[in-house]
Tab-separated table of C-alpha atoms and ligand atoms in Angstrom:
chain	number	residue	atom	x	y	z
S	1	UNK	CA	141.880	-33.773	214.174
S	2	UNK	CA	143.690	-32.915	211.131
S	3	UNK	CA	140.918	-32.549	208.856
S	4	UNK	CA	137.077	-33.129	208.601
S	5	UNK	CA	134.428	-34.397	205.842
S	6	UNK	CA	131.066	-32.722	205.643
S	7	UNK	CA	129.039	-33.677	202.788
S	8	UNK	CA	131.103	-33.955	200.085
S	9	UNK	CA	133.059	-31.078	201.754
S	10	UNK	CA	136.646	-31.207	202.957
S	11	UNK	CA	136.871	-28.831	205.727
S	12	UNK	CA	140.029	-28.312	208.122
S	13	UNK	CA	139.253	-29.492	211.312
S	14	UNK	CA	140.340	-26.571	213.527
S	15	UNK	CA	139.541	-23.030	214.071
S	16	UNK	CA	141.957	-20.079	214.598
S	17	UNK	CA	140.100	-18.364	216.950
S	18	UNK	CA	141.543	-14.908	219.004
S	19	UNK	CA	145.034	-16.454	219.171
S	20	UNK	CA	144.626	-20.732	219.378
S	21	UNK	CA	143.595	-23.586	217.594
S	22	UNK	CA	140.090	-25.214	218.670
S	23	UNK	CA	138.114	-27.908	217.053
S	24	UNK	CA	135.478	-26.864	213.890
S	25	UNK	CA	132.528	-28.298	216.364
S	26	UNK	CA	133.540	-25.838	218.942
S	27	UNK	CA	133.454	-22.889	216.767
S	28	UNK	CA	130.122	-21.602	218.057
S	29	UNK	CA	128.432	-18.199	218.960
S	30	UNK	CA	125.369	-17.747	221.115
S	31	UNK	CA	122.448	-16.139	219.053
S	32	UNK	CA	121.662	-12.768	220.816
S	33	UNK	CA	125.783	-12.196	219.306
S	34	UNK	CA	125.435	-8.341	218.374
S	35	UNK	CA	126.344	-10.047	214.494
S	36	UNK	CA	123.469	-11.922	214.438
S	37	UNK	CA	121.318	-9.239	214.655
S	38	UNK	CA	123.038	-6.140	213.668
S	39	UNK	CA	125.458	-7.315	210.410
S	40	UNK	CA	128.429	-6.168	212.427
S	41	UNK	CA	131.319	-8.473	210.828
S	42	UNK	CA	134.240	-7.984	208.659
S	43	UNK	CA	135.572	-10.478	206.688
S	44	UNK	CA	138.010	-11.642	204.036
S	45	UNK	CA	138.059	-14.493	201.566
S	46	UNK	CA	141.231	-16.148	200.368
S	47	UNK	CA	142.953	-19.127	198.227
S	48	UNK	CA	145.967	-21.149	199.222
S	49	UNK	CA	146.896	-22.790	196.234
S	50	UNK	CA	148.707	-26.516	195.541
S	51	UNK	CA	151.606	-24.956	193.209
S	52	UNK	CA	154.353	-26.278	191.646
S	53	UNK	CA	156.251	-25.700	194.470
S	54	UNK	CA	153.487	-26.861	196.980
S	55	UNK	CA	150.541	-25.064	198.839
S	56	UNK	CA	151.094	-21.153	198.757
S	57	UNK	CA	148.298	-18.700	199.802
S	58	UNK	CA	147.512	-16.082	197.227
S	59	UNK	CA	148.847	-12.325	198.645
S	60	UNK	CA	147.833	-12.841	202.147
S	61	UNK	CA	149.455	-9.807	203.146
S	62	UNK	CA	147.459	-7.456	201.307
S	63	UNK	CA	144.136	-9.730	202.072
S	64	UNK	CA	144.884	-9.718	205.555
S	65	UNK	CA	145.281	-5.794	205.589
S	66	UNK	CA	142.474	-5.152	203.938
S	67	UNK	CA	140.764	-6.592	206.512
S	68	UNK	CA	142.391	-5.019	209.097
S	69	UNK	CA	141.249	-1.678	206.971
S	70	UNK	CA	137.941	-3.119	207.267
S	71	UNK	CA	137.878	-3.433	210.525
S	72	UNK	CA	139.533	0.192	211.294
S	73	UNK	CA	136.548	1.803	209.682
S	74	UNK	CA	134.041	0.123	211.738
S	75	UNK	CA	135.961	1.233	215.002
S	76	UNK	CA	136.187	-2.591	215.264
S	77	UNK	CA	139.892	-2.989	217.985
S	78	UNK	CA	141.450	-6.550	218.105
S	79	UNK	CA	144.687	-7.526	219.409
S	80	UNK	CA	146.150	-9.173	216.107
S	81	UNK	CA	148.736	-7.605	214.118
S	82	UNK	CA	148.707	-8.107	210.277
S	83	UNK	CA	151.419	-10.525	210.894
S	84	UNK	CA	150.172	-12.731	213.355
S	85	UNK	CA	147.044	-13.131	211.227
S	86	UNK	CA	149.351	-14.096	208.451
S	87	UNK	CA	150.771	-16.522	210.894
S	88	UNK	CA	147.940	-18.086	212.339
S	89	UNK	CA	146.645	-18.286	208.381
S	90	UNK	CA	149.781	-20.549	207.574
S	91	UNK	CA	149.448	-22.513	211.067
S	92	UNK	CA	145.819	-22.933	210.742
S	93	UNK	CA	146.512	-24.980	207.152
S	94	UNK	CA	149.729	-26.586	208.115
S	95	UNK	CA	147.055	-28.404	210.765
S	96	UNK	CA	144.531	-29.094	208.264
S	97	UNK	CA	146.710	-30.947	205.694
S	98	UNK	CA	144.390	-29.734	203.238
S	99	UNK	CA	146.885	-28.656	199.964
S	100	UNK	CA	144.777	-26.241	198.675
S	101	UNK	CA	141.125	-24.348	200.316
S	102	UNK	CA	139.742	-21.154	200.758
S	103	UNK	CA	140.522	-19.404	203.942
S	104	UNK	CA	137.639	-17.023	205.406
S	105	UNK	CA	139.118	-14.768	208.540
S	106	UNK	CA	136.321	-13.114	210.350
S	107	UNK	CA	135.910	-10.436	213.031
S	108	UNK	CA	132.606	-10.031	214.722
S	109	UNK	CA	130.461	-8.255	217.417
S	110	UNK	CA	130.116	-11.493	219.768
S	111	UNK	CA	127.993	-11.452	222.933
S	112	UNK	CA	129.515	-11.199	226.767
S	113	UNK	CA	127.405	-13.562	228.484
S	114	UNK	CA	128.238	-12.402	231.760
S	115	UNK	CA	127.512	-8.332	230.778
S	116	UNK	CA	124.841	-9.358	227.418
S	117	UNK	CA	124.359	-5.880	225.554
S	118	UNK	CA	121.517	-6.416	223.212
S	119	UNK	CA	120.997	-2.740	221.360
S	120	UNK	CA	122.462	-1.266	218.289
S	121	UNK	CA	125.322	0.282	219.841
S	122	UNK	CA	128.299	-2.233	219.281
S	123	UNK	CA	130.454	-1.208	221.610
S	124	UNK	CA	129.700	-2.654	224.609
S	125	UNK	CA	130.047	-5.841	223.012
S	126	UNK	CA	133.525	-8.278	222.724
S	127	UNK	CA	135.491	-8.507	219.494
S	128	UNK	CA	136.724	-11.777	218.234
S	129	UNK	CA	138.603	-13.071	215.886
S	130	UNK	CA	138.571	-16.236	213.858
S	131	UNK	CA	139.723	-18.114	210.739
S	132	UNK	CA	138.261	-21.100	209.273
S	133	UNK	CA	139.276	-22.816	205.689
S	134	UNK	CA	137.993	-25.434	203.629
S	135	UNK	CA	138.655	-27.057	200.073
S	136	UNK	CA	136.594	-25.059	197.788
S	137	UNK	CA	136.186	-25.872	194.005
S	138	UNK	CA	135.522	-23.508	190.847
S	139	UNK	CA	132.761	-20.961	192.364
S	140	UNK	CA	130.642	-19.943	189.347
S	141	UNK	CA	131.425	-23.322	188.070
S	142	UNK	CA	134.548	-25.425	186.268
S	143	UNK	CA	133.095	-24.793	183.016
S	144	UNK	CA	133.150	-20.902	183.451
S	145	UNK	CA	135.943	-20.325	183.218
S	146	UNK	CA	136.695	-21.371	179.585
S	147	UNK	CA	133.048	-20.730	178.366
S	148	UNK	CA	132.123	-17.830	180.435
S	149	UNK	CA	128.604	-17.035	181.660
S	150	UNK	CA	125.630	-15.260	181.061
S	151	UNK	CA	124.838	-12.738	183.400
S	152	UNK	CA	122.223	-9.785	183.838
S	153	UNK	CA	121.971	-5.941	185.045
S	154	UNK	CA	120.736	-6.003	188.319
S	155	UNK	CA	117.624	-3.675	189.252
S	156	UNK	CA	119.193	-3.190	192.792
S	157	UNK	CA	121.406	-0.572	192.789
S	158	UNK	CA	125.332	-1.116	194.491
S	159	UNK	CA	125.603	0.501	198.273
S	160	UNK	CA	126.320	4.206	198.348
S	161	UNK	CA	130.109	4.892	199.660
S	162	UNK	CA	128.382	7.410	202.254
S	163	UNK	CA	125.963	5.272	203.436
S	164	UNK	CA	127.872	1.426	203.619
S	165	UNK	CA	131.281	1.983	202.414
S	166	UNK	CA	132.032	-0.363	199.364
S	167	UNK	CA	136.166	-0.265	200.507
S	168	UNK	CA	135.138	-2.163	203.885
S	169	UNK	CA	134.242	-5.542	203.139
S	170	UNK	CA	131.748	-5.655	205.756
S	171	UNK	CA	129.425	-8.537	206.277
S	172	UNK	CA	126.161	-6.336	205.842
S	173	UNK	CA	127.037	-5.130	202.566
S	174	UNK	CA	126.493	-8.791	201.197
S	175	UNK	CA	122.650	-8.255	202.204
S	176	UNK	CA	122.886	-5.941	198.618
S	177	UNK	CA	125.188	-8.921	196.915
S	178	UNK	CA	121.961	-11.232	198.352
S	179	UNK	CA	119.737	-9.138	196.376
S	180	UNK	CA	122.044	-8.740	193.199
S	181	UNK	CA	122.964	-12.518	193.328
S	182	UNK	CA	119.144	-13.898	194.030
S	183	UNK	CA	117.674	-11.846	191.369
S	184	UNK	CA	120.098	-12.967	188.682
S	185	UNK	CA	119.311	-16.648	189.502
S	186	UNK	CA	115.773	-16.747	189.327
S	187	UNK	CA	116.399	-14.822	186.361
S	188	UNK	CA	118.096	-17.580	184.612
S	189	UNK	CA	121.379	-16.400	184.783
S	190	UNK	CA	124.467	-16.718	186.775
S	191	UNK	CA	125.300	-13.347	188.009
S	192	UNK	CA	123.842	-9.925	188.255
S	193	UNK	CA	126.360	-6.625	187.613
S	194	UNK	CA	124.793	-3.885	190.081
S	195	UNK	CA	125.116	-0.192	188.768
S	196	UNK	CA	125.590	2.537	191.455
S	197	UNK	CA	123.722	5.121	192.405
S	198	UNK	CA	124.225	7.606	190.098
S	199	UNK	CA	123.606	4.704	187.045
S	200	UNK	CA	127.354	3.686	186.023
S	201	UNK	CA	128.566	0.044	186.162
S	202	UNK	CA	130.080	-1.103	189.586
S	203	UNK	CA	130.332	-4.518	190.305
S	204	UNK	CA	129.285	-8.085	190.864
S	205	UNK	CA	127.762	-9.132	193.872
S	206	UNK	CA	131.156	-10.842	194.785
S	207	UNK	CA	133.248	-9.938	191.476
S	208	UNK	CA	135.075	-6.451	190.238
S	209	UNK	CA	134.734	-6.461	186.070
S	210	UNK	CA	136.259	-5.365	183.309
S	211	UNK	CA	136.218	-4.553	179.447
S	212	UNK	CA	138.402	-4.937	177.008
S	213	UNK	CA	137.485	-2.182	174.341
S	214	UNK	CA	140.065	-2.040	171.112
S	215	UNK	CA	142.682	-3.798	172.981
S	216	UNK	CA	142.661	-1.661	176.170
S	217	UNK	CA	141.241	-2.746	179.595
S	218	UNK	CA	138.673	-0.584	181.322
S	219	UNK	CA	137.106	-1.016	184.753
S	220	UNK	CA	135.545	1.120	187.277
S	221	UNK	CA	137.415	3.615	189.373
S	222	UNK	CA	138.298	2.517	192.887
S	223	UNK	CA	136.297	5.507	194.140
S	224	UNK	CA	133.157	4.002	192.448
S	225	UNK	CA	131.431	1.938	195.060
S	226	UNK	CA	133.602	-1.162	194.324
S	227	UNK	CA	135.696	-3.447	196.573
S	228	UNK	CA	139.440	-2.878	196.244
S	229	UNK	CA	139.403	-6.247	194.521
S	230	UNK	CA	142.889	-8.061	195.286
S	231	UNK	CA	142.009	-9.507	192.089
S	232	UNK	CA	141.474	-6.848	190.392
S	233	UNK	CA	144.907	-5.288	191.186
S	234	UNK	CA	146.590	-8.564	190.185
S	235	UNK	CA	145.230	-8.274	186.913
S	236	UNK	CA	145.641	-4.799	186.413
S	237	UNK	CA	149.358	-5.107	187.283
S	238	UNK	CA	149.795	-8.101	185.080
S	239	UNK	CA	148.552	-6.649	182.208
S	240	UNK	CA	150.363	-3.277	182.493
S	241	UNK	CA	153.636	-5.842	182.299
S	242	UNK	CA	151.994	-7.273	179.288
S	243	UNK	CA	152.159	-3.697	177.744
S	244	UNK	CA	148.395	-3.485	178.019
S	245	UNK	CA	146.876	-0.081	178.766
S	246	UNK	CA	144.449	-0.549	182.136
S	247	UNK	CA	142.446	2.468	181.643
S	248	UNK	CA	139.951	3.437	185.417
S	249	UNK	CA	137.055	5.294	184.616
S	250	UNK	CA	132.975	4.933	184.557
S	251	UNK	CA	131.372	2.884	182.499
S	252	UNK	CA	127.745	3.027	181.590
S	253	UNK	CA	125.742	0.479	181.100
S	254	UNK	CA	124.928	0.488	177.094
S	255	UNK	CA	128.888	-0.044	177.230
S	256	UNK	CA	128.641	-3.321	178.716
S	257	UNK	CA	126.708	-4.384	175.359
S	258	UNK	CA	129.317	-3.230	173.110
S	259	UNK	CA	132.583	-3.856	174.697
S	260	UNK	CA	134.403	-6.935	172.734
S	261	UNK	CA	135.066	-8.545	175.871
S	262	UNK	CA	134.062	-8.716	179.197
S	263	UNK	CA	135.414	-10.648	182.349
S	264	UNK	CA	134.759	-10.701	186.166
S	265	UNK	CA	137.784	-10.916	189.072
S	266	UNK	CA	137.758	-12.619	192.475
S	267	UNK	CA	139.374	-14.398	194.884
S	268	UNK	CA	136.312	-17.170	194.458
S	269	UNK	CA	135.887	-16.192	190.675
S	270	UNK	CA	139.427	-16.086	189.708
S	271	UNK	CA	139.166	-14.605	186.185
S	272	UNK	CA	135.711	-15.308	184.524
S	273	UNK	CA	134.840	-14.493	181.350
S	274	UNK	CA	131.048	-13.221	181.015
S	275	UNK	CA	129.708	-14.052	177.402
S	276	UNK	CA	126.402	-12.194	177.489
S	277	UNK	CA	124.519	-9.131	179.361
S	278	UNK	CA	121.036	-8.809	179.477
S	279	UNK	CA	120.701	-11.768	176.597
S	280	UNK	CA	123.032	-9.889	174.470
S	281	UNK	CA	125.943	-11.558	173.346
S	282	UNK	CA	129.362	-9.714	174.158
S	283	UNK	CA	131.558	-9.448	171.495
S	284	UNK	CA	132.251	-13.125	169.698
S	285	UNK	CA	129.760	-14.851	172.921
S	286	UNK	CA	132.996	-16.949	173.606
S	287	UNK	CA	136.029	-16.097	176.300
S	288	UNK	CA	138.196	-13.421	174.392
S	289	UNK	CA	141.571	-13.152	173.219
S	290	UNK	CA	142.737	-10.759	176.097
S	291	UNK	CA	140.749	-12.561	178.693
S	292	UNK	CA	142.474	-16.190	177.360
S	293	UNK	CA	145.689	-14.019	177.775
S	294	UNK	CA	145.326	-12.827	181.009
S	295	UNK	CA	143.715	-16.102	182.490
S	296	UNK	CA	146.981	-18.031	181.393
S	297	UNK	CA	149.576	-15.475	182.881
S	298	UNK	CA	147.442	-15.302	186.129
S	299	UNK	CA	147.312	-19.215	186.526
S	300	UNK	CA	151.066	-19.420	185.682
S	301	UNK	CA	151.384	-16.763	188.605
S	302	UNK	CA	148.695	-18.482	191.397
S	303	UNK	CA	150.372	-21.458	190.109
S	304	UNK	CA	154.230	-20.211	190.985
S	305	UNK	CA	155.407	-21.074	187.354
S	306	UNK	CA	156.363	-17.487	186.491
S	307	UNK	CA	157.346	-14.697	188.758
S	308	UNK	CA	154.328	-12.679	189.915
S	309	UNK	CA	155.119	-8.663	187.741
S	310	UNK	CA	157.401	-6.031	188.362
S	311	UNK	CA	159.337	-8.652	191.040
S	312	UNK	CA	156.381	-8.410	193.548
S	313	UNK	CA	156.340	-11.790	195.926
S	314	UNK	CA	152.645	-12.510	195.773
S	315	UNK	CA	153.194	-16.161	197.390
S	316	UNK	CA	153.111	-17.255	201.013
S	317	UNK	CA	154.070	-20.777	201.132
S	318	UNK	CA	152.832	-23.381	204.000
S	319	UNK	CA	155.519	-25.465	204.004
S	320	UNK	CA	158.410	-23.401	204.483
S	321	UNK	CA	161.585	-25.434	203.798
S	322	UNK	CA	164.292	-22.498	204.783
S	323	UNK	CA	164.975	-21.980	201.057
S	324	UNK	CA	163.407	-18.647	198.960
S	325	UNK	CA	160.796	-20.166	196.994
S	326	UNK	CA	160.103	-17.206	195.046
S	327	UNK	CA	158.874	-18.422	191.817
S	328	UNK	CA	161.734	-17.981	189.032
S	329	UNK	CA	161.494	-17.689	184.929
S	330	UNK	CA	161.607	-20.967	183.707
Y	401	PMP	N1	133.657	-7.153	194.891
Y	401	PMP	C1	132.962	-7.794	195.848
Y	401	PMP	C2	131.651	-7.240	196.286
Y	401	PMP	C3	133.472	-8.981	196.406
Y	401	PMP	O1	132.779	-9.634	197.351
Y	401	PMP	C4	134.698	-9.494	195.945
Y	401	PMP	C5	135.242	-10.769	196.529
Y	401	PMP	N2	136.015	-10.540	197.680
Y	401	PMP	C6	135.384	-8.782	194.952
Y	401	PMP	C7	134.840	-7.618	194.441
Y	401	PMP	C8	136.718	-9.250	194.459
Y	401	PMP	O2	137.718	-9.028	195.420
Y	401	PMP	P1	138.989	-9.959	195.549
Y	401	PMP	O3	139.601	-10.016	194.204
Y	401	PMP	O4	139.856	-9.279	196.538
Y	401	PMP	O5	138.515	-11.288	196.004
């Protein structure tokens, strides 16, 4: 089964799970799983992208060791190398003949029916390993992206780095995200930027963001409670190429208000542009020059029409036809 509808959903129709392919239907855990009940998962999220040059998967090195680092800190041992992950990524989509999805790797606290461990302590339970992808459009909508969105300050304040460290990107910590992304929605707006615990900006529930402020860009430190956005280091890098100064420090909130433009990153989000805070417009309440600027050299990149900066090879491609497909200047 190469691929599989759901809905209006184009899903692939295997499952990379601890080492082989098995069908989407079989992909199944029992319910007393230590996850279930205990949040103990890491995860990544990930784009393969229909290029110029066909499908390529955005940086899956440095996605797939971040969740490796994920899974270090939570004492979490598997048998995959960062390699065969990347492998198994590239099988897994060759099989699905999907040309472009999102790719979610998982590793979980599972149940071992024959020796079922049912308390908080994880390690008497099995650790797998799976991957799944599916096609996936424009996540905080198509129109986003050119008109940005509105979004609020969240009340709920972003998890503590000594209590649920922001750097793993553990499944629990998305129980905060719930809170931050709920609240914002019933809210009337389309995404809530969580402070941290001392009061300084931090993130998105699923988005790092920055500011442009007189032509630099600022965004929070990576010691601030914030994912180690892959995104966010794309950007960063491509604007220091542009010759624009990436400045990391806190940010308070009253900042958000003033700054002339303001943008979210993400693997899902891509590069949105957020045109108000709290009901306040930011800056001209339309994407900004810098934003427009670094959307286009980031698409041009995902899309393998210019090289990705400073001669990094940010582009795993499916279809590998023997010949370096590293994209070249036009
Ligand atoms: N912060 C959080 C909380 C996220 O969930 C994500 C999405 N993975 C990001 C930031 C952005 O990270 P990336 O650019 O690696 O997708």
């Amino acid at each position: 089964m190469a691929g599989k509808d759901v809905a209006t959903m184009k899903i692939a129709g295997k499952v990379w799970k601890n080492g082989e392919l098995i069908d989407w239907d079989d992909a199944r855990i029992h319910v007393m799983s230590h996850v279930v009940h205990y949040g103990s998962s890491v995860f990544e999220g990930i784009r393969c992208y229909n290029t110029t040059k066909g499908s390529a998967v955005f940086r899956l090195t440095e996605h797939m060791q971040r969740l490796l680092n994920s899974a270090k800190i939570y004492r979490m041992d598997q048998n995959f190398s960062r390699q065969e992950l990347c492998d198994a990524t590239t099988e897994l989509i060759r099989t699905s003949e999907l040309d472009e999805c999102y790719i979610r790797p998982v590793i979980f606290r599972s149940l071992d029916e024959a020796k079922p461990a049912f308390g908080v302590n994880p390690f008497p339970n099995p650790v797998d390993t799976y991957i799944a992808a599916w096609q996936w459009g424009k996540y905080l909508g198509e129109e986003a992206l050119e008109n940005g969105i509105d979004v609020c300050v969240s009340s709920w304040t972003r998890i503590t780095s000594n209590s649920m460290p922001a750097m793993a990107k553990a499944g629990a910590n998305y129980m905060n995200s719930q809170l931050i992304k709920m609240e914002a929605l019933l809210g009337g707006f389309s995404e809530g930027i969580a402070l941290d615990d001392r009061g300084y900006v931090s993130e998105g529930s699923g988005e790092n963001l920055f500011l442009v402020n007189g032509g630099k860009l600022i965004t929070p430190p990576l010691g601030a409670s914030i994912l180690p956005g892959i995104t966010r280091d794309s950007v960063i890098q491509i604007a220091r190429e542009l010759g624009i100064e990436v400045v990391e420090t806190t940010i308070q909130r009253a900042a958000l208000y003033l700054a002339d433009e303001l943008f979210f990153t993400g693997t899902a989000a891509e590069i949105t542009p957020i045109r108000s805070v709290d009901r306040i417009t930011v800056g001209s309440g339309k994407r900004g020059e810098i934003t427009a600027k670094l959307q286009e050299e980031f698409f041009k990149v995902i899309m393998a029409e210019r090289p990705a900066p400073f001669g990094a090879d940010w582009l795993t491609f499916i279809h590998d036809t023997g010949e370096k497909k590293t994209a070249s200047a036009s």
